[in-house]
Amino acid sequence: MASQPTPAPAANDNAARETLSITDNRTGKTYQVPIRDGTIRAMDLRQIKTDAEDFGLMTYDPAFMNTASTRSSITFIDGDKGILRYRGYPIEQLAEKSNFLETAYLILYGELPTEAQYKDWEYKILHRTFLHENIKMVMQAFRYDAHPMGMFISTVAALSTYYPESAQVGDPEVRFKQITRLIAKVPTIAAFSYRHIRGLPYVYPDNDLSYTGNFLRMLDMMTQVKYEPDPVKAHALDVLFILHADHEQNCGTNAMRAIGSSQVDPYSAMAGAAAALYGPLHGGANEEVLKMLTQIEHVKNVPAFIEKVKKGEGRLMGFGHRVYKNYDPRAKIIKRTADQVFQTTGVNPLLEIALELERIALQDDYFVSRKLYPNVDFYSGLIYQAMGFPVAFFPVLFAIPRTVGWLAQWVEMLNDADQKIARPRQIYTGYAERAYVPLYARANSHAA
Ligand code: CMC
């Protein structure tokens, strides 16, 4: 039988179509929930109740696997296609044509700066690079072998005590000052932590150099009368900083937003974000990649290592991503940047192992079926190591540029009328009420 043509929807049907009908089989009631941007509001589910006493339906989404926690106009990622854009500009174009400070301005303000705006911005950043002398002493108090990321996190938190006005998070001018301070000072904190673990005197900033040139000088300066930063290294760092500047709602950024939602000052919030970044599943992965490559030791051991990973005995660090189910576009650019760096530093001997891991993994059904591709951390560590950075310093090199993303996301959160203090719900799985038992009457029945 020929099917009847479906009548064209009337214009006002469109609004009705942008809804989700939900039937609660417990009660037989049907609800209509609006759909906006492919999303329903979890709070719209609270009306779904079995009776007046019922709290209402919640969603259960550990690790935010399918929950948008915010609306954001900063960074766009299409994980299936391997696309990354800051404020609409493809990461490939920014890495090739922009520089880190310009990209930072773009991420924070939404537009590329005019020449005058750029000059002013660059001046403000490059002239706030010094740390209070007492902060230097705070850093000097760390053990000689302290992890530089532990020093970084603590020092960023300590800054809030030097800038008490930063607590006025509702004042855009105060906020702007802290933003420039943080972007300016994180390379100095990082460089001091680097010199500390090497037992070298701290080197003060030189505001005549570029952002990355000054950073290299604070790291490497020894007895030279005039330090000239290596342009290849300075450029490579600049590109790496652009690639790491923001990555929408990752673990560290989510921490920044969650902590910042309590209206605490940005130094305290950022210390928390940096702590999240430190973990081996996040920004600490580049450190883990290098440890893994060193342990594999030789390219002939790669197949056996892959087999171990497939058996669940450890992960292939630097592979896989919650959002990218394709080659991470940053990893592609890093691979190219590595070639330029290796031309001046010589090839990192671990590169051969990394390339073989990638070659085998990209053909192996375990990785292919799970859409596990190299992420940003797979090759970045190889460049950092070729540039002479110790492995423990890698997460700090990630935290410097990510400062920009954290701050942009923090401001966006503060200006977003939808946001409130971040406070998830839980499904309570513990005991119902029970009466206190005095010490003498307790049976020793549970494991301590
Ligand atoms: N090696 C081996 N198996 C993996 C890996 C890996 N690197 N990553 C994911 N899998 C497997 C995992 O075992 C699971 O398999 P199954 O379905 O059989 O249980 C499946 O792939 C899905 O993994 P998942 O853990 O559910 O995925 P996730 O989205 O929760 O985790 C990730 C994402 C990045 C934490 C994870 O891929 C991982 O641990 N990668 C290694 C660490 C790493 O490189 N992190 C840097 C991420 S990029 C930069 C950044 O965020 O800072």
Coordinates of C-alpha atoms and ligand atoms in Angstrom, one line a residue:
M1 CA 0.0 0.0 0.0
A2 CA 1.3 3.4 -0.9
S3 CA 2.1 5.5 2.2
Q4 CA 0.3 8.7 2.8
P5 CA 2.4 11.8 2.4
T6 CA 3.3 13.4 5.7
P7 CA 1.8 16.9 6.0
A8 CA 4.5 19.7 6.1
P9 CA 4.9 20.9 9.6
A10 CA 3.4 24.3 10.4
A11 CA 5.9 26.9 11.5
N12 CA 4.9 26.7 15.1
D13 CA 5.3 22.9 15.1
N14 CA 9.1 23.5 15.0
A15 CA 9.1 24.7 18.5
A16 CA 7.1 21.7 19.6
R17 CA 9.6 19.5 17.8
E18 CA 12.5 20.9 19.8
T19 CA 11.3 18.9 22.8
L20 CA 11.8 15.5 24.3
S21 CA 8.7 13.5 25.4
I22 CA 9.4 11.4 28.4
T23 CA 7.0 8.8 29.8
D24 CA 7.6 7.8 33.4
N25 CA 6.5 4.2 33.4
R26 CA 6.3 4.3 37.2
T27 CA 3.4 6.7 37.0
G28 CA 2.3 6.6 33.4
K29 CA 2.7 10.4 33.2
T30 CA 4.3 12.0 30.1
Y31 CA 6.4 15.1 30.2
Q32 CA 7.8 17.5 27.5
V33 CA 11.2 18.8 28.1
P34 CA 12.7 21.5 25.8
I35 CA 15.8 20.7 23.8
R36 CA 18.3 23.5 23.2
D37 CA 21.6 23.1 21.4
G38 CA 21.1 19.3 21.4
T39 CA 20.8 19.4 25.2
I40 CA 18.2 19.0 27.8
R41 CA 18.5 20.7 31.2
A42 CA 19.0 18.3 34.0
M43 CA 16.8 20.6 36.2
D44 CA 13.9 20.0 33.9
L45 CA 13.9 16.4 35.0
R46 CA 13.2 17.3 38.6
Q47 CA 9.5 17.7 37.8
I48 CA 9.4 14.0 37.2
K49 CA 8.2 12.6 40.5
T50 CA 6.4 9.5 41.7
D51 CA 4.6 11.5 44.3
A52 CA 4.8 14.9 46.0
E53 CA 7.4 13.6 48.5
D54 CA 9.7 12.4 45.8
F55 CA 12.8 14.6 45.3
G56 CA 12.5 14.3 41.5
L57 CA 14.5 12.6 38.8
M58 CA 18.3 13.2 38.6
T59 CA 20.9 12.2 36.1
Y60 CA 23.9 10.1 37.2
D61 CA 27.0 11.0 35.2
P62 CA 30.3 10.2 36.9
A63 CA 33.2 12.0 35.2
F64 CA 30.8 14.1 33.2
M65 CA 30.8 11.6 30.3
N66 CA 27.7 13.2 28.8
T67 CA 27.0 16.4 30.7
A68 CA 27.7 19.9 29.5
S69 CA 28.6 21.9 32.6
T70 CA 28.6 25.2 30.8
R71 CA 28.0 27.2 27.6
S72 CA 31.3 28.5 26.3
S73 CA 32.5 30.5 23.3
I74 CA 36.2 30.0 23.8
T75 CA 37.4 26.7 22.4
F76 CA 35.7 24.4 19.9
I77 CA 36.7 20.8 19.5
D78 CA 35.3 18.2 17.1
G79 CA 36.8 15.0 18.5
D80 CA 35.7 12.8 15.7
K81 CA 37.1 15.0 13.0
G82 CA 40.2 16.1 15.0
I83 CA 39.4 19.8 14.9
L84 CA 40.5 22.4 17.5
R85 CA 39.8 26.1 17.2
Y86 CA 40.3 29.0 19.6
R87 CA 37.5 31.6 19.2
G88 CA 36.9 30.1 15.7
Y89 CA 40.5 30.2 14.5
P90 CA 42.0 26.8 13.5
I91 CA 44.8 25.7 15.8
E92 CA 47.0 25.0 12.6
Q93 CA 46.7 28.7 11.5
L94 CA 47.5 30.1 15.0
A95 CA 50.5 27.7 15.4
E96 CA 51.8 28.9 12.0
K97 CA 51.0 32.6 12.0
S98 CA 50.4 33.8 15.5
N99 CA 52.5 34.0 18.7
F100 CA 51.7 32.9 22.2
L101 CA 50.9 36.4 23.6
E102 CA 48.7 37.3 20.7
T103 CA 46.9 33.9 21.0
A104 CA 46.5 34.6 24.7
Y105 CA 44.8 37.9 24.0
L106 CA 42.5 36.2 21.5
I107 CA 41.5 33.5 24.0
L108 CA 40.9 36.0 26.7
Y109 CA 39.1 38.7 24.8
G110 CA 37.6 36.8 21.9
E111 CA 39.2 38.8 19.1
L112 CA 42.7 39.2 17.7
P113 CA 44.3 42.4 18.9
T114 CA 44.9 45.5 16.7
E115 CA 48.6 46.5 16.6
A116 CA 48.1 49.1 19.4
Q117 CA 46.2 46.6 21.5
Y118 CA 48.9 44.1 21.0
K119 CA 51.7 46.5 22.0
D120 CA 49.8 47.5 25.1
W121 CA 49.1 43.9 26.0
E122 CA 52.7 42.7 25.4
Y123 CA 54.0 45.6 27.5
K124 CA 51.7 44.8 30.4
I125 CA 52.7 41.2 30.4
L126 CA 56.4 41.7 30.0
H127 CA 56.5 44.3 32.7
R128 CA 54.9 42.2 35.4
T129 CA 57.3 39.3 35.3
F130 CA 59.1 40.0 38.6
L131 CA 58.2 38.1 41.8
H132 CA 58.2 39.6 45.2
E133 CA 61.5 38.8 46.9
N134 CA 59.7 37.0 49.7
I135 CA 58.1 34.7 47.2
K136 CA 61.6 33.8 46.0
M137 CA 62.3 32.9 49.6
V138 CA 59.2 30.7 49.8
M139 CA 60.5 28.9 46.8
Q140 CA 64.0 28.6 48.3
A141 CA 62.5 26.8 51.3
F142 CA 61.7 23.7 49.2
R143 CA 63.9 20.6 49.4
Y144 CA 66.7 20.5 46.8
D145 CA 64.9 17.7 45.0
A146 CA 61.3 19.0 45.2
H147 CA 59.1 18.2 42.2
P148 CA 58.9 21.5 40.3
M149 CA 55.2 21.0 39.8
G150 CA 54.7 20.9 43.6
M151 CA 56.7 24.1 43.8
F152 CA 54.7 25.7 41.0
I153 CA 51.3 24.8 42.6
S154 CA 52.3 26.1 46.0
T155 CA 53.8 29.3 44.8
V156 CA 50.8 30.2 42.7
A157 CA 48.6 29.6 45.8
A158 CA 51.0 31.8 47.8
L159 CA 50.6 34.7 45.4
S160 CA 47.1 35.3 46.7
T161 CA 48.6 36.4 50.0
Y162 CA 50.6 39.1 48.2
Y163 CA 47.7 40.4 46.2
P164 CA 44.7 40.5 48.7
E165 CA 42.7 42.8 46.4
S166 CA 42.5 39.7 44.1
A167 CA 39.6 38.5 46.3
Q168 CA 37.4 41.2 44.6
V169 CA 36.5 38.8 41.8
G170 CA 33.5 40.8 40.7
D171 CA 35.6 43.8 39.7
P172 CA 36.7 43.5 36.1
E173 CA 39.7 45.9 36.6
V174 CA 41.0 44.0 39.5
R175 CA 40.5 40.8 37.6
F176 CA 42.4 42.1 34.6
K177 CA 45.4 43.0 36.8
Q178 CA 45.5 39.5 38.3
I179 CA 45.2 38.0 34.8
T180 CA 48.2 40.0 33.5
R181 CA 50.1 39.2 36.7
L182 CA 49.6 35.5 36.5
I183 CA 50.4 35.2 32.8
A184 CA 53.5 37.3 33.4
K185 CA 54.7 35.6 36.5
V186 CA 54.2 31.9 35.7
P187 CA 57.3 31.6 33.6
T188 CA 59.3 33.2 36.4
I189 CA 57.9 30.7 39.0
A190 CA 58.6 27.9 36.6
A191 CA 62.1 29.0 35.9
F192 CA 62.9 29.5 39.6
S193 CA 61.7 25.9 40.3
Y194 CA 63.9 24.6 37.5
R195 CA 66.9 26.4 38.8
H196 CA 66.1 25.2 42.3
I197 CA 66.2 21.5 41.4
R198 CA 69.5 22.1 39.6
G199 CA 71.0 23.9 42.6
L200 CA 71.5 27.0 40.5
P201 CA 70.9 30.7 41.5
Y202 CA 67.6 32.1 40.4
V203 CA 67.8 34.4 37.4
Y204 CA 65.6 37.5 37.3
P205 CA 63.6 38.3 34.2
D206 CA 64.8 40.5 31.4
N207 CA 61.8 42.5 30.2
D208 CA 63.5 43.4 26.9
L209 CA 63.2 39.8 25.6
S210 CA 60.1 38.1 24.2
Y211 CA 57.9 36.0 26.5
T212 CA 59.6 32.7 25.6
G213 CA 63.1 34.3 25.1
N214 CA 63.0 35.7 28.6
F215 CA 61.8 32.3 29.9
L216 CA 64.8 30.5 28.2
R217 CA 67.1 33.1 29.6
M218 CA 65.8 32.6 33.2
L219 CA 66.3 28.8 32.7
D220 CA 69.7 28.7 31.0
M221 CA 71.6 31.9 31.8
M222 CA 75.0 31.2 33.4
T223 CA 77.9 33.6 33.1
Q224 CA 77.2 35.2 29.8
V225 CA 77.4 39.0 29.6
K226 CA 74.5 39.1 27.2
Y227 CA 72.2 36.1 26.8
E228 CA 70.8 35.5 23.3
P229 CA 67.9 33.0 23.3
D230 CA 68.2 30.3 20.6
P231 CA 65.5 31.4 18.0
V232 CA 64.6 27.8 17.1
K233 CA 64.1 26.9 20.7
A234 CA 62.2 30.1 21.5
H235 CA 59.9 29.6 18.4
A236 CA 59.3 25.9 19.3
L237 CA 58.3 26.8 22.8
D238 CA 56.1 29.6 21.5
V239 CA 54.3 27.0 19.2
L240 CA 54.0 24.5 22.1
F241 CA 52.6 27.2 24.3
I242 CA 49.9 28.1 21.6
L243 CA 49.0 24.4 21.4
H244 CA 48.6 24.1 25.1
A245 CA 46.8 27.4 25.8
D246 CA 43.3 26.0 26.2
H247 CA 41.3 22.8 25.7
E248 CA 37.8 23.6 26.8
Q249 CA 36.4 21.6 29.8
N250 CA 39.3 19.3 30.6
C251 CA 40.0 18.2 34.2
G252 CA 42.2 21.2 35.1
T253 CA 39.8 23.7 33.6
N254 CA 36.9 22.1 35.3
A255 CA 38.8 22.4 38.6
M256 CA 39.4 26.1 37.9
R257 CA 35.7 26.7 37.2
A258 CA 34.6 24.6 40.2
I259 CA 36.9 26.2 42.6
G260 CA 36.4 29.7 41.1
S261 CA 32.6 29.2 41.4
S262 CA 33.0 29.7 45.2
Q263 CA 34.2 33.2 44.3
V264 CA 37.7 32.6 45.7
D265 CA 40.6 34.6 44.3
P266 CA 42.2 33.4 41.0
Y267 CA 45.5 32.4 42.5
S268 CA 43.8 29.9 44.8
A269 CA 41.6 28.6 42.1
M270 CA 44.5 28.3 39.7
A271 CA 46.6 26.4 42.2
G272 CA 43.8 23.8 42.2
A273 CA 43.6 23.7 38.4
A274 CA 47.4 23.2 38.3
A275 CA 47.1 20.4 40.8
A276 CA 44.5 18.7 38.6
L277 CA 46.9 19.1 35.6
Y278 CA 49.7 17.5 37.5
G279 CA 48.0 14.0 37.5
P280 CA 49.4 11.3 35.1
L281 CA 46.1 11.0 33.2
H282 CA 46.2 14.7 32.4
G283 CA 49.1 17.1 32.0
G284 CA 51.4 14.7 33.8
A285 CA 51.1 12.3 30.9
N286 CA 54.0 13.8 29.0
E287 CA 56.3 12.9 31.9
E288 CA 54.8 9.4 31.9
V289 CA 55.4 9.1 28.2
L290 CA 59.1 9.7 28.7
K291 CA 59.3 7.3 31.6
M292 CA 57.5 4.7 29.4
L293 CA 59.8 5.2 26.4
T294 CA 62.9 5.0 28.6
Q295 CA 61.6 1.7 30.2
I296 CA 60.9 0.2 26.8
E297 CA 64.6 1.0 26.1
H298 CA 64.8 -0.4 22.6
V299 CA 62.6 -0.6 19.5
K300 CA 62.8 -4.4 19.5
N301 CA 60.8 -4.4 22.9
V302 CA 57.9 -2.4 21.4
P303 CA 55.7 -5.4 20.4
A304 CA 56.0 -7.0 23.8
F305 CA 55.1 -3.7 25.5
I306 CA 52.0 -3.4 23.3
E307 CA 51.0 -6.9 24.2
K308 CA 51.2 -6.0 27.9
V309 CA 49.1 -2.9 27.4
K310 CA 46.5 -5.0 25.6
K311 CA 46.4 -7.4 28.5
G312 CA 45.5 -4.4 30.7
E313 CA 49.0 -4.3 32.3
G314 CA 49.4 -0.5 32.1
R315 CA 48.4 2.0 29.5
L316 CA 50.1 3.4 26.4
M317 CA 50.7 6.8 27.8
G318 CA 50.2 9.7 25.4
F319 CA 47.5 7.7 23.6
G320 CA 43.7 8.1 23.9
H321 CA 41.5 11.1 24.8
R322 CA 38.1 11.6 26.2
V323 CA 37.1 13.9 23.3
Y324 CA 39.4 13.1 20.4
K325 CA 38.5 9.9 18.7
N326 CA 40.8 10.8 15.9
Y327 CA 44.4 12.0 15.6
D328 CA 44.8 14.9 18.1
P329 CA 45.5 17.9 15.8
R330 CA 48.0 19.2 18.3
A331 CA 50.0 16.0 18.1
K332 CA 50.4 16.5 14.3
I333 CA 51.8 20.0 14.8
I334 CA 54.1 18.9 17.6
K335 CA 55.5 16.1 15.4
R336 CA 56.4 18.7 12.7
T337 CA 57.9 21.1 15.4
A338 CA 59.9 18.2 16.7
D339 CA 61.6 17.8 13.3
Q340 CA 62.7 21.5 13.4
V341 CA 64.0 21.2 17.0
F342 CA 65.9 18.0 16.3
Q343 CA 67.7 19.7 13.4
T344 CA 69.4 21.9 16.0
T345 CA 69.5 19.6 19.0
G346 CA 70.0 16.2 17.3
V347 CA 67.4 13.5 17.2
N348 CA 66.1 12.3 20.6
P349 CA 67.1 8.6 20.6
L350 CA 63.6 7.7 22.1
L351 CA 62.0 9.1 18.9
E352 CA 62.5 5.8 17.2
I353 CA 60.7 3.9 19.9
A354 CA 57.8 6.4 19.9
L355 CA 57.4 6.1 16.1
E356 CA 57.4 2.3 16.3
L357 CA 54.8 2.4 19.1
E358 CA 52.6 4.7 17.0
R359 CA 53.1 2.6 13.9
I360 CA 52.1 -0.6 15.6
A361 CA 49.3 0.9 17.7
L362 CA 47.6 2.5 14.7
Q363 CA 47.4 -0.9 13.0
D364 CA 46.3 -2.9 16.0
D365 CA 42.7 -3.7 16.5
Y366 CA 42.8 -3.0 20.2
F367 CA 43.7 0.6 19.6
V368 CA 41.8 1.1 16.3
S369 CA 38.5 -0.3 17.7
R370 CA 38.8 2.0 20.8
K371 CA 39.8 4.9 18.6
L372 CA 43.0 5.5 20.5
Y373 CA 45.3 7.9 18.7
P374 CA 48.4 9.9 19.9
N375 CA 47.4 12.9 21.9
V376 CA 49.3 16.1 22.6
D377 CA 51.5 14.5 25.2
F378 CA 52.9 11.7 23.0
Y379 CA 55.5 13.8 21.2
S380 CA 55.8 17.0 23.4
G381 CA 58.0 15.2 25.9
L382 CA 60.5 14.2 23.2
I383 CA 60.9 17.9 22.2
Y384 CA 61.2 19.0 25.8
Q385 CA 63.9 16.4 26.4
A386 CA 65.8 17.2 23.3
M387 CA 65.8 20.9 24.5
G388 CA 67.4 19.7 27.7
F389 CA 64.4 19.9 30.1
P390 CA 64.3 17.3 32.9
V391 CA 61.3 15.0 32.8
A392 CA 59.8 16.3 36.0
F393 CA 59.6 19.8 34.5
F394 CA 57.3 18.8 31.6
P395 CA 54.0 19.3 33.5
V396 CA 55.2 22.8 34.4
L397 CA 55.8 23.5 30.7
F398 CA 52.2 22.6 30.2
A399 CA 50.9 24.7 33.1
I400 CA 52.5 28.0 31.8
P401 CA 50.4 28.3 28.7
R402 CA 47.3 26.7 30.2
T403 CA 47.2 29.6 32.6
V404 CA 45.7 31.6 29.8
G405 CA 42.9 29.1 29.2
W406 CA 42.2 28.7 32.9
L407 CA 41.8 32.5 33.3
A408 CA 39.7 32.9 30.2
Q409 CA 37.4 30.1 31.4
W410 CA 37.3 31.6 34.9
V411 CA 36.2 35.0 33.6
E412 CA 33.6 33.4 31.4
M413 CA 32.3 31.5 34.4
L414 CA 32.1 34.6 36.5
N415 CA 30.1 36.5 33.8
D416 CA 27.7 33.6 33.1
A417 CA 24.3 34.2 34.7
D418 CA 23.6 30.5 34.5
Q419 CA 26.5 29.6 36.8
K420 CA 26.3 29.2 40.6
I421 CA 28.6 27.5 43.0
A422 CA 29.5 24.1 41.6
R423 CA 27.9 21.5 43.8
P424 CA 27.0 18.1 42.3
R425 CA 24.4 15.8 43.7
Q426 CA 25.1 12.2 44.8
I427 CA 23.2 8.9 45.1
Y428 CA 23.7 8.0 48.7
T429 CA 24.6 4.3 49.1
G430 CA 25.4 4.2 52.8
Y431 CA 23.5 3.2 55.8
A432 CA 20.1 4.5 56.7
E433 CA 20.0 6.1 60.2
R434 CA 21.5 4.0 63.0
A435 CA 22.1 4.6 66.7
Y436 CA 25.5 5.3 68.1
V437 CA 27.2 2.3 69.9
P438 CA 29.5 3.0 72.8
L439 CA 33.1 1.9 72.5
Y440 CA 32.8 -1.0 75.0
A441 CA 29.8 -2.5 73.2
R442 CA 31.3 -2.6 69.7
A443 CA 32.0 -5.9 68.1
N444 CA 35.3 -6.0 66.2
S445 CA 33.6 -7.0 63.1
H446 CA 34.9 -4.7 60.3
A447 CA 38.3 -4.2 58.7
A448 CA 40.0 -1.1 60.0
Ligands
CMC1 N1 46.3 2.7 26.6 C1 45.6 1.6 26.6 N2 44.2 1.5 26.6 C2 43.6 2.6 26.7 C3 44.2 3.9 26.7 C4 45.6 3.9 26.7 N3 46.3 5.0 26.7 N4 43.3 4.9 26.9 C5 42.1 4.3 26.9 N5 42.3 2.9 26.8 C6 41.2 1.9 26.7 C7 40.6 1.7 28.1 O1 41.2 0.6 28.8 C8 39.2 1.3 27.7 O2 39.1 0.0 27.2 P1 37.9 -1.0 27.6 O3 36.7 -0.3 26.9 O4 38.3 -2.3 27.1 O5 37.7 -0.9 29.1 C9 38.9 2.3 26.5 O6 40.2 2.5 25.9 C10 38.3 3.6 26.9 O7 39.1 4.2 27.9 P2 38.6 5.1 29.1 O8 39.6 5.1 30.2 O9 37.2 4.8 29.4 O10 38.6 6.5 28.3 P3 38.6 7.9 29.1 O11 37.9 8.8 28.1 O12 38.0 7.8 30.4 O13 40.1 8.3 29.3 C11 42.3 9.1 29.0 C12 40.8 9.2 28.5 C13 43.1 10.3 28.3 C14 42.3 9.3 30.5 C15 42.8 7.8 28.6 O14 42.8 7.6 27.2 C16 44.3 7.6 29.1 O15 44.4 7.1 30.3 N6 45.3 7.8 28.3 C17 46.7 7.8 28.7 C18 47.0 9.0 29.5 C19 47.2 10.2 28.6 O16 47.9 10.1 27.6 N7 46.7 11.3 29.0 C20 46.8 12.6 28.3 C21 45.5 13.0 27.8 S1 45.6 14.4 26.6 C22 46.3 15.7 27.4 C23 45.6 16.1 28.7 O17 44.4 15.9 28.9 O18 46.2 16.7 29.5

